[in-house]
XYZ file of C-alpha atoms in Angstrom:
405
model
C -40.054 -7.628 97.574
C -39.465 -11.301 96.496
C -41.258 -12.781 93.648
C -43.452 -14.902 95.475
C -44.360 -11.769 97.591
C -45.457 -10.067 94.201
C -47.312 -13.328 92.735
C -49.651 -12.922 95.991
C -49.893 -9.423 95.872
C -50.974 -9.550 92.289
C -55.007 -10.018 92.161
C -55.942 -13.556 91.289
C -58.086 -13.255 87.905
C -58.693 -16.869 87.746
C -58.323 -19.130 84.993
C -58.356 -16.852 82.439
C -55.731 -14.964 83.551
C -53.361 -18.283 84.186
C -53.989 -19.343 81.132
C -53.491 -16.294 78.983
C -50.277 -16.351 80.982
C -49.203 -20.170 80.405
C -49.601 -19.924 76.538
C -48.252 -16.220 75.652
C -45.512 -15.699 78.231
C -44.210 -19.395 77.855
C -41.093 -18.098 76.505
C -40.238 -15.778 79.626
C -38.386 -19.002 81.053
C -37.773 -17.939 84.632
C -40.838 -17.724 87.102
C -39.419 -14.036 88.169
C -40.016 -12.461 84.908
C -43.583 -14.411 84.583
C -44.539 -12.808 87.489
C -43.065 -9.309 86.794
C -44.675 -10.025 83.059
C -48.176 -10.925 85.073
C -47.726 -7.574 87.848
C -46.792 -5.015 84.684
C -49.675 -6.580 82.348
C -52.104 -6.090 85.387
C -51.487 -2.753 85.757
C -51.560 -1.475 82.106
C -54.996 -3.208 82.432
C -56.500 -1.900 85.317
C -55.197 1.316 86.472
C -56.531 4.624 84.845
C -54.262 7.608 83.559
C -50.663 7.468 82.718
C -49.849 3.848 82.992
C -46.061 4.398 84.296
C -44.262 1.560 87.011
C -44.431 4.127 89.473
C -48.253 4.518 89.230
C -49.112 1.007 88.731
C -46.952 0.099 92.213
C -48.964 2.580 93.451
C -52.217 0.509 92.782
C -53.646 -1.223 96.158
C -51.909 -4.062 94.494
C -48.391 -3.448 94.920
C -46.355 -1.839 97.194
C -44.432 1.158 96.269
C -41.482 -0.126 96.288
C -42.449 -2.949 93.332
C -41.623 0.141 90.921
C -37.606 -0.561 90.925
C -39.100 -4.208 89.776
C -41.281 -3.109 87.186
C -38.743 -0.849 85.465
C -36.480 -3.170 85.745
C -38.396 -5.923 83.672
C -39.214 -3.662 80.987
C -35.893 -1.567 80.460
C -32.992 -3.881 81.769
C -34.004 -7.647 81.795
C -33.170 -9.466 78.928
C -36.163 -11.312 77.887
C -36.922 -11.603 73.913
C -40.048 -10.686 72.954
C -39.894 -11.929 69.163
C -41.645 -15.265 70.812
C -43.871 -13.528 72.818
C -45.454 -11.839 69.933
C -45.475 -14.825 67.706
C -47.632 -16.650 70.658
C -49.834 -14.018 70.817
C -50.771 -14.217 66.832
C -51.022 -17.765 67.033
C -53.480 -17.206 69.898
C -55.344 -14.813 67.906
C -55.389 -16.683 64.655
C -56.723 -19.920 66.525
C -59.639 -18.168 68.760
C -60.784 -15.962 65.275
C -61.895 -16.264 62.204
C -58.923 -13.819 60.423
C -60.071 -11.727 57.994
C -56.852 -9.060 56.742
C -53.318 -8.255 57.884
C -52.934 -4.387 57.968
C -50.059 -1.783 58.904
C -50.749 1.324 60.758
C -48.006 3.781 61.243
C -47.767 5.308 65.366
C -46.867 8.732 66.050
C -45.450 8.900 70.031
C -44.922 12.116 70.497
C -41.328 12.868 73.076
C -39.986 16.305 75.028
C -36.302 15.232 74.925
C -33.878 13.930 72.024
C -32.190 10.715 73.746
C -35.409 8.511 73.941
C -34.911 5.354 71.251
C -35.417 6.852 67.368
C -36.537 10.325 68.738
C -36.416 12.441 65.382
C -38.148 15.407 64.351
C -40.552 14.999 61.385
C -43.037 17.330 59.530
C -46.750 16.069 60.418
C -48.688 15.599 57.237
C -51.780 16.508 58.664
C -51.207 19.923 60.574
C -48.292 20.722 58.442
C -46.060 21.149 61.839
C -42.932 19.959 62.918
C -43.282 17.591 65.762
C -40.390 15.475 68.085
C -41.646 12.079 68.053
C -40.639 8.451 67.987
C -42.025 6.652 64.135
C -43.518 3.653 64.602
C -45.233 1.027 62.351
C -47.852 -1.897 63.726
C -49.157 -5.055 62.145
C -52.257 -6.039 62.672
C -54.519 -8.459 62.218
C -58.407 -7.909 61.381
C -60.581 -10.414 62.541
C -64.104 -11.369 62.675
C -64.103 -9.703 66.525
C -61.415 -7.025 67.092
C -58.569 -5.614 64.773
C -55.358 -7.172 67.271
C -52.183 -5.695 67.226
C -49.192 -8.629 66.945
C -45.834 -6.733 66.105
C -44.370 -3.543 66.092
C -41.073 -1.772 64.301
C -39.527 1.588 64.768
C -38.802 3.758 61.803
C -34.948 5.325 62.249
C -33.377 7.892 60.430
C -31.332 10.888 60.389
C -28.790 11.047 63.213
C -30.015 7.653 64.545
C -27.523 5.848 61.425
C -24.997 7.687 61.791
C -24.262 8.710 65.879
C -22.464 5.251 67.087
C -22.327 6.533 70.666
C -26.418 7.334 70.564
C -27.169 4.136 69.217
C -25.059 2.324 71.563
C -26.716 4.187 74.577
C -29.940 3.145 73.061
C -28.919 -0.685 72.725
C -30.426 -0.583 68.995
C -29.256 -3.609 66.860
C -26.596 -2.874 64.064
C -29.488 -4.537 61.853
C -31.453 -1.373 62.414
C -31.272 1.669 60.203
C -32.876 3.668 58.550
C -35.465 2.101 56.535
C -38.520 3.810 54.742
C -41.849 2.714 55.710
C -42.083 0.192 52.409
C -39.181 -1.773 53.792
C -41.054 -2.267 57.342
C -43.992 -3.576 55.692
C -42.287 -5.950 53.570
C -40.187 -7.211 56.646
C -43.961 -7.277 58.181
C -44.679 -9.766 55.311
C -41.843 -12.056 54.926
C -42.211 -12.865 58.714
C -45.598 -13.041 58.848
C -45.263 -16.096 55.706
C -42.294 -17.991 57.917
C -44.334 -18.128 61.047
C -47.548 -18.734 59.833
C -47.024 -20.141 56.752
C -50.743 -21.677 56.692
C -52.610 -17.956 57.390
C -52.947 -16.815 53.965
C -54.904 -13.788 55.098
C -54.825 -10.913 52.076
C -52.925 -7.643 52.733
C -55.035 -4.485 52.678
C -52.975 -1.860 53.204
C -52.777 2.290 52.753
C -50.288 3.061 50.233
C -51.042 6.738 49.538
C -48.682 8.197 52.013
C -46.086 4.968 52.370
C -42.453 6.513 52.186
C -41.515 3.862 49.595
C -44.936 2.388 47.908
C -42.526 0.525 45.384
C -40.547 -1.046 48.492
C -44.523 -2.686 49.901
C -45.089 -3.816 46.605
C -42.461 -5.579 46.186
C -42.298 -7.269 49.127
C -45.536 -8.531 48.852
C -45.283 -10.103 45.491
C -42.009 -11.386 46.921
C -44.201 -13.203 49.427
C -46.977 -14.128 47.132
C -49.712 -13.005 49.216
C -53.190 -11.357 48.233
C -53.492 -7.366 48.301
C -56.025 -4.891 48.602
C -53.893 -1.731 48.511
C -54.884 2.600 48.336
C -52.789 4.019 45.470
C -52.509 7.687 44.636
C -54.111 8.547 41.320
C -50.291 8.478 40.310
C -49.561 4.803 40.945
C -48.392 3.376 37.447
C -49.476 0.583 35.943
C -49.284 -1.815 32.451
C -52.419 -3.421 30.918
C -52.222 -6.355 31.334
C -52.184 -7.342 27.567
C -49.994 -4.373 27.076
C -47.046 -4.059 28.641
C -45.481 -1.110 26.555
C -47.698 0.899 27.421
C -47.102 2.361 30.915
C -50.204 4.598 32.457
C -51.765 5.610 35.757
C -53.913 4.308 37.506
C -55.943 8.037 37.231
C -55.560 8.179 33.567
C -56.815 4.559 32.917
C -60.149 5.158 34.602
C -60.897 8.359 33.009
C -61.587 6.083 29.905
C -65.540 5.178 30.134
C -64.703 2.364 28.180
C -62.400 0.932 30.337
C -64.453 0.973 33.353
C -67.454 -1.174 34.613
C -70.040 0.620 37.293
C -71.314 -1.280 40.396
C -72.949 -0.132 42.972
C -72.525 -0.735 46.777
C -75.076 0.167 49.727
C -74.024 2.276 53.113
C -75.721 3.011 56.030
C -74.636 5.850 57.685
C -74.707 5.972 61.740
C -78.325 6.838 61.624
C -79.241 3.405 59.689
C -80.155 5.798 56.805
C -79.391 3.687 53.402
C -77.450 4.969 50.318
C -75.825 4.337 46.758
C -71.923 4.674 46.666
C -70.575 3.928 43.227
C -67.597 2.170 42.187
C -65.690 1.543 39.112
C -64.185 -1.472 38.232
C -61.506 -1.626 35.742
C -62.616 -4.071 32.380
C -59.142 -5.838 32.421
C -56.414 -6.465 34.469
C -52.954 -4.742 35.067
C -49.972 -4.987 35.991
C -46.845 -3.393 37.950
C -43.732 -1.897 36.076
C -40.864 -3.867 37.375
C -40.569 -2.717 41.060
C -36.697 -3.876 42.046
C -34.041 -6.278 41.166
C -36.665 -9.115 40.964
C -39.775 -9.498 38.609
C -42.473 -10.784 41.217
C -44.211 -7.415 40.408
C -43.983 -7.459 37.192
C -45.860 -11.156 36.992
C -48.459 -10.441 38.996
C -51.926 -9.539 37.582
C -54.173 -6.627 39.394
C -57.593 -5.408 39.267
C -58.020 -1.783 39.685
C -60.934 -0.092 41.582
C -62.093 3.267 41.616
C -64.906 5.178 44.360
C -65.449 8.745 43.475
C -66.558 10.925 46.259
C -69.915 10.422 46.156
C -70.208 14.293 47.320
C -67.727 15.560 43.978
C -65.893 17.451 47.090
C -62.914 15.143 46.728
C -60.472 13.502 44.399
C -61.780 9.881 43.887
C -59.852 6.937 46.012
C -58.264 3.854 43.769
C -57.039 0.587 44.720
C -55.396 -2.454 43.058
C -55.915 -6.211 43.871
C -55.072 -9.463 43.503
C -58.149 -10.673 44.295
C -59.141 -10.258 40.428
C -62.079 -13.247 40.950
C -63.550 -11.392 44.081
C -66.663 -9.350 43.930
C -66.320 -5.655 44.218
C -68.229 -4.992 47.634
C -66.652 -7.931 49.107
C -62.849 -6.260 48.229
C -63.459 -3.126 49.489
C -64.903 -4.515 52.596
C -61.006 -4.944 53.052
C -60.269 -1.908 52.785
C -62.051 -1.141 56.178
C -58.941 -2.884 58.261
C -56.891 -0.158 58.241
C -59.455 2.405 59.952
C -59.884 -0.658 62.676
C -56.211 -0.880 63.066
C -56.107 3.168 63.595
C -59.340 2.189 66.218
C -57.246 -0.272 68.114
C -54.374 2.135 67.976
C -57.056 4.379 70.079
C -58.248 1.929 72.370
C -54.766 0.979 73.787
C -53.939 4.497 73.640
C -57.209 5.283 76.263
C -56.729 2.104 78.140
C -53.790 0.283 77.993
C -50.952 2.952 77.761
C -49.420 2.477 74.036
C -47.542 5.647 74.475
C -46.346 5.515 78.583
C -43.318 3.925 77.595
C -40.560 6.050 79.873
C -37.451 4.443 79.029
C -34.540 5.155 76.208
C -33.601 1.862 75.470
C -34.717 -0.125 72.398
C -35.545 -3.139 73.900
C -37.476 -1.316 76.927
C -39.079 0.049 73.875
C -40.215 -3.322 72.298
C -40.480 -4.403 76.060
C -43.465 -1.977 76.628
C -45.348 -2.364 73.191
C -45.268 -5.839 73.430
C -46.814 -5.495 76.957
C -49.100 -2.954 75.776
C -50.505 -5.429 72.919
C -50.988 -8.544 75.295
C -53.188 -6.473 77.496
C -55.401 -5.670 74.563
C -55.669 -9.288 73.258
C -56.055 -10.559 77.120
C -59.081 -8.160 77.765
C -60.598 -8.533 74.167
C -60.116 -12.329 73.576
C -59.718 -14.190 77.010
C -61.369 -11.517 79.589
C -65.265 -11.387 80.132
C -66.213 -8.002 78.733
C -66.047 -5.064 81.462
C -64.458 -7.474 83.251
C -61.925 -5.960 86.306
C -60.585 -7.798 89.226
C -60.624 -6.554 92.540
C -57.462 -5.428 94.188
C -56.732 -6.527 97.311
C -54.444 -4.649 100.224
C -50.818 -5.787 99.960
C -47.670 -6.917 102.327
C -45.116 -3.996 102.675
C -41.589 -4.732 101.328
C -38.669 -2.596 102.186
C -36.428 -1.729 98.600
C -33.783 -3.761 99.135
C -36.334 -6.755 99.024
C -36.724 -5.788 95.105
C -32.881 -6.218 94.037
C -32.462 -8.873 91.684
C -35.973 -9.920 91.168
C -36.513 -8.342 87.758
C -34.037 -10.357 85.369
């Protein structure tokens, strides 16, 4: 099947479509792997159940012999997708009024060992031991949708040390195995060199990060505003103080040290009702965190919500955004449950986890795919919009060699 075979077989979705196309997949520099890009992001769009080359050629679209092409694109051809990804939070960051960056960590679950950064890892919520692939998202929360704009796998184990697995995978001798602190402050420092002029605040889930200290860091490093969930744990310095080392637990506690406000919820049923919150009087700050003293410098505020049922421990957070009002902070805080929504959503529809490759790059292929078909139906795409597919020309395999590069 020749290119221009596939670029007519392909549904036209208009303008929309051709322009999503001209400004995201600009980089893809040959017109073979724009139209591969265009055949692979229709598919993960519009057919239903496992989204897998072999199902999408199957699609009155393509013929079934596009799959060699499809696979092709995504585990073999060489394209980067570093640009592709910046483009697309441009795009996002242009057409939205940007409200948080967030991290949400991915659990893809795997049957065999060899897949790319396939490790087995205790799940924190069942308590069970599950084979899975670790991956962490950025995000960015806007005044629309929650977008996803990068992705990084977590290695570890046998991944940094087995040479001959890693060079089967194609992984990068930059990758190893980081903790989960280190992937957000990588998040962070590329986030500041590419969009230097999107100062969006941080509001992030510390209570279960791998290395907490690692984030922190990072982020002062960067200088950028944070809302972050601490564990009770989390120690800090007043502010005025800073001999005196305490939690962030222990300095609430005080009644003199807090300030009450109170914020009003609806719950699904529009029924309105009190939550309280604590502020603390003063300001804190961070023992030193690593070789550097960003974290030490920096001033905090921190913020308590008991449960307002007594049933569980109360939540705490620390900010920057010491001049902020309190309801206006923890409005924040709400990013990283959209994030874990999105994470649904293209799950359901847009096959996050199909991914059927080994290969890192097929890997990073895929989820970049995966995210550009969320951002084209949520930003460019008329709502419940789908195209029609029309019947396509047969093409005999051999027609398919070469096309996908």
């Amino acid at each position: 099947m020749s290119s221009s075979e596939l670029d007519r077989a392909v549904p036209d979705d208009g303008a929309l479509m051709q322009t999503f196309m001209d400004e995201i997949f600009q980089p893809l520099h040959r017109v073979e792997q724009r139209r591969w890009a265009r055949a692979y992001l229709w598919g993960l769009i519009n057919i239903s159940g496992k989204r897998t080359p072999r199902r999408m050629a199957l699609a009155r679209a393509l013929p079934a012999t596009a799959a060699h092409g499809l696979r092709q694109f995504i585990n073999t051809s060489p394209w980067d997708w570093e640009p592709v990804r910046h483009r697309l939070s441009r795009q996002i960051a242009a057409r939205t009024r940007p409200r948080a960056w967030t991290v949400a960590e991915l659990i893809i679950p795997k049957r065999g060992e060899y897949s790319v950064g396939v490790h087995q890892r205790m799940d924190t919520v069942t308590g069970l031991t599950v084979n899975c692939q670790r991956a962490m998202g950025l995000f960015l929360d806007t005044d629309t949708y929650c977008f996803p704009v990068d992705w990084s796998l977590v290695f570890g184990g046998i991944w940094d040390s087995d040479s001959e697995r890693r060079r089967r995978a194609r992984v990068p001798e930059t990758e190893t195995g980081h903790p989960a602190g280190a992937h957000v402050s990588g998040f962070a420092a590329d986030v500041c060199a590419r969009l230097p002029l999107l100062r969006a605040p941080w509001a992030l889930d510390l209570t279960r990060c791998d290395d907490a200290d690692a984030a922190l860091a990072g982020l002062a490093e960067q200088g950028v505003d944070v809302v972050c969930e601490v564990r009770a744990s989390r120690s800090v310095l007043p502010a005025e103080n800073t001999a005196d080392v305490t939690t962030v637990g222990e300095l609430m506690e005080l009644r003199h040290n807090r300030r009450a406000h109170v914020l009003i919820r609806r719950n699904p049923s529009g029924r309105a009702r009190s939550v309280p919150v604590h502020a603390h009087v003063g300001k804190v700050r961070l023992p030193r965190l690593g070789s550097g003293d960003e974290g030490g410098s920096r001033t905090y505020r921190v913020l308590r919500r008991p449960d307002p049922d007594g049933l569980r421990p109360p939540r705490y957070w620390i900010t920057t955004l010491t001049d902020r009002r309190v309801d206006e902070v923890l409005r924040l805080t709400r990013s990283r449950a959209a994030a874990l929504s999105t994470i649904t959503t293209m799950q359901q529809k847009f096959g996050l986890l199909d991914f059927e490759g080994r290969s890192y790059p097929g890997w990073h292929h895929h989820m970049t795919m995966a995210s550009a078909a969320y951002v084209y139906q949520h930003l460019y795409a008329a709502p419940g919009a789908v195209p029609a597919a029309p019947a396509a020309p047969a093409a005999s395999p051999g027609e398919l060699a070469g096309t996908a590069s």
